[in-house]
Tab-separated table of C-alpha atoms in Angstrom:
chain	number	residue	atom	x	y	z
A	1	UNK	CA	126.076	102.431	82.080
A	2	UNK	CA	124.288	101.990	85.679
A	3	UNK	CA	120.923	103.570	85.971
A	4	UNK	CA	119.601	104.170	88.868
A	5	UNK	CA	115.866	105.595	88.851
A	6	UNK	CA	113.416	106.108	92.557
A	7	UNK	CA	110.019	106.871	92.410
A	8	UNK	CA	106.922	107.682	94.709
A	9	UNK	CA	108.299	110.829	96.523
A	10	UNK	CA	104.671	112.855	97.710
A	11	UNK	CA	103.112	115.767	99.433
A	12	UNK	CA	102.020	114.121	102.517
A	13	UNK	CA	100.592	115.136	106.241
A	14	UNK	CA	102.412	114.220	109.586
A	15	UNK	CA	101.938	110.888	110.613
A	16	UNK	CA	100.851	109.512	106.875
A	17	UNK	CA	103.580	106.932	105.133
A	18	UNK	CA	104.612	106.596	101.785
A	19	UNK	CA	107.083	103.933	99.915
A	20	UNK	CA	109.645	104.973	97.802
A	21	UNK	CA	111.105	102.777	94.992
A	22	UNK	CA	114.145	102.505	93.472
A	23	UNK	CA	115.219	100.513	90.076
A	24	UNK	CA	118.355	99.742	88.612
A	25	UNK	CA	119.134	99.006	84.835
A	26	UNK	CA	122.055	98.613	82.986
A	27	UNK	CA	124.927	96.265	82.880
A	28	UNK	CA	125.600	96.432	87.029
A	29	UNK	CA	122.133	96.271	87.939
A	30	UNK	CA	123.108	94.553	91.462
A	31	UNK	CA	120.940	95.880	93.908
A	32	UNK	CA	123.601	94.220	96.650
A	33	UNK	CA	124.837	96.986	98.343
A	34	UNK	CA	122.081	99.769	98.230
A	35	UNK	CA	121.381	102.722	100.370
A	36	UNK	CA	118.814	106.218	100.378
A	37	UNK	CA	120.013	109.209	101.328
A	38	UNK	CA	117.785	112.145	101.867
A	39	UNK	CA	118.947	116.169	101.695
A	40	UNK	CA	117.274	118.942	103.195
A	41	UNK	CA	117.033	122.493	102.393
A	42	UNK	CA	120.425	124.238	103.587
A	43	UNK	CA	121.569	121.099	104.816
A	44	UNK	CA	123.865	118.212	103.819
A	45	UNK	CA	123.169	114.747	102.313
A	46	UNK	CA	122.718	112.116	105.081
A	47	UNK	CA	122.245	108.082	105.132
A	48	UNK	CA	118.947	107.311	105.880
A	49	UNK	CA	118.994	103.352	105.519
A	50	UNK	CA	121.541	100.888	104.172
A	51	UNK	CA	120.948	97.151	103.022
A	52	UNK	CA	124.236	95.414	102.040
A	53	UNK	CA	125.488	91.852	102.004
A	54	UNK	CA	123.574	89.400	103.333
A	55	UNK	CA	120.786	91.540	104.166
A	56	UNK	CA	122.997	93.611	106.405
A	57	UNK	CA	121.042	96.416	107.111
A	58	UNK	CA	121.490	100.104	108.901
A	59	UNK	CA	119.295	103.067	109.596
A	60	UNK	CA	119.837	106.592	110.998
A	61	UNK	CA	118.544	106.764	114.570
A	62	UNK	CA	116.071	109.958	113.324
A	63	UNK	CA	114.258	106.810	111.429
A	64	UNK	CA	115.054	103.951	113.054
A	65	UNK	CA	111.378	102.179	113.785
A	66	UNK	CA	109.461	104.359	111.491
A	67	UNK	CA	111.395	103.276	108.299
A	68	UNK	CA	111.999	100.181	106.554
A	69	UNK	CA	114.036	99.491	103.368
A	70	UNK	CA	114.008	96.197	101.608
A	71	UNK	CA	114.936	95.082	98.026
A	72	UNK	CA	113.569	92.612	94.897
A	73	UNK	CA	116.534	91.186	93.525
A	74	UNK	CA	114.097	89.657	90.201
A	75	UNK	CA	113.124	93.422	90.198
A	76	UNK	CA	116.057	94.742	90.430
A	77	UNK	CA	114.631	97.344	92.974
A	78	UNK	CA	115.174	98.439	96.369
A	79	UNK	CA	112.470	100.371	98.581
A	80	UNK	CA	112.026	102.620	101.629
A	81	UNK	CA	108.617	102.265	103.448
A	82	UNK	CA	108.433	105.425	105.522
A	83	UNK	CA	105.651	105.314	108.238
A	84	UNK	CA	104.652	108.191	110.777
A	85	UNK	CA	106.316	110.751	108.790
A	86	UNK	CA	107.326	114.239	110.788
A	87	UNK	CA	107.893	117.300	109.180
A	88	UNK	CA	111.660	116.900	109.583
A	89	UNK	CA	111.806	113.891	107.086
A	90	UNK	CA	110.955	116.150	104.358
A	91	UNK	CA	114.078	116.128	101.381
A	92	UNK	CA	115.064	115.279	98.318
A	93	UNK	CA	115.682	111.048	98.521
A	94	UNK	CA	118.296	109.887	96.707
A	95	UNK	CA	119.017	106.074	95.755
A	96	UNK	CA	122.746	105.147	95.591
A	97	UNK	CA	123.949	101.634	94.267
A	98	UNK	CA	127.664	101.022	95.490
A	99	UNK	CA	129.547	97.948	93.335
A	100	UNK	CA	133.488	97.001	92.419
A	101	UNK	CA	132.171	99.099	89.170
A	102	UNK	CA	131.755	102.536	91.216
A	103	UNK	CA	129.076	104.524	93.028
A	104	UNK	CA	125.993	105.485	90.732
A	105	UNK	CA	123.535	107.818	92.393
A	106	UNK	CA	119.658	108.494	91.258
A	107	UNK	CA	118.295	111.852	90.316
A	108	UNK	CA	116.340	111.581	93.439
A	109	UNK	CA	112.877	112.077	94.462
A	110	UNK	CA	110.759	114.844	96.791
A	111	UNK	CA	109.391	114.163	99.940
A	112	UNK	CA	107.166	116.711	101.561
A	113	UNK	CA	105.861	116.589	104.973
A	114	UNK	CA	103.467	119.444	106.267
A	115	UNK	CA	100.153	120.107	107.390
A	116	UNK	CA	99.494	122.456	104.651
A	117	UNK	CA	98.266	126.120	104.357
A	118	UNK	CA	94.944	125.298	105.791
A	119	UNK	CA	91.815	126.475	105.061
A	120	UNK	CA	89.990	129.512	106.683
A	121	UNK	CA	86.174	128.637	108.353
A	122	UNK	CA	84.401	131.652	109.362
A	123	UNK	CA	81.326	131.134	111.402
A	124	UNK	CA	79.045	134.208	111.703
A	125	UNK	CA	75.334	134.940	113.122
């Protein structure tokens, strides 16, 4: 059976970058056609970035620039350098690996983009 496994989700600021990674065991472990998804609160799961035959590759406009996936074939891994994030990136990323065998999806990882609760400075004579 297909495993598919990402990794390296964070609590991050605006305008920090992570990398998320993706690996795929089992008998199909192709890492041909791969995408990452993301889904945010109350909202439905949406493409993010697409590499497919021959390197074809495809991003969502929102992250077109900012994001960049590539894969490893020896590693049997695909990844999803995210630079600049905004607030609006934050969701649950999902790795999907798409072969004549079927569609196998990864438990998915959390992405959270915010500045944080802060911290209260009190200056007093």
């Amino acid at each position: 059976q297909v495993k598919v496994v990402e990794s390296g989700g964070a609590s991050v600021q605006p305008g920090e970058s992570l990398r998320l990674s993706c690996v795929v065991s089992g008998p199909h472990r192709s890492v041909n056609n791969m995408a990452w998804y993301r889904q945010a609160p109350e909202k439905q799961r949406e493409l993010v970035a697409l590499i497919g035959d021959g390197g074809r590759l495809n991003y969502a406009d929102s992250v077109e620039g900012r994001f960049t996936i590539s894969r490893d074939f020896r590693r049997n891994s695909v990844y999803l350098q995210m630079n600049d994030l905004k607030p609006e990136d934050t969701g649950v990323y999902y790795c999907r690996q798409t072969g004549p065998w079927g569609t196998t999806w990864g438990q998915g990882t959390q992405v959270t983009v915010s500045w944080g609760q802060g911290t209260q400075v009190t200056v007093s004579s």
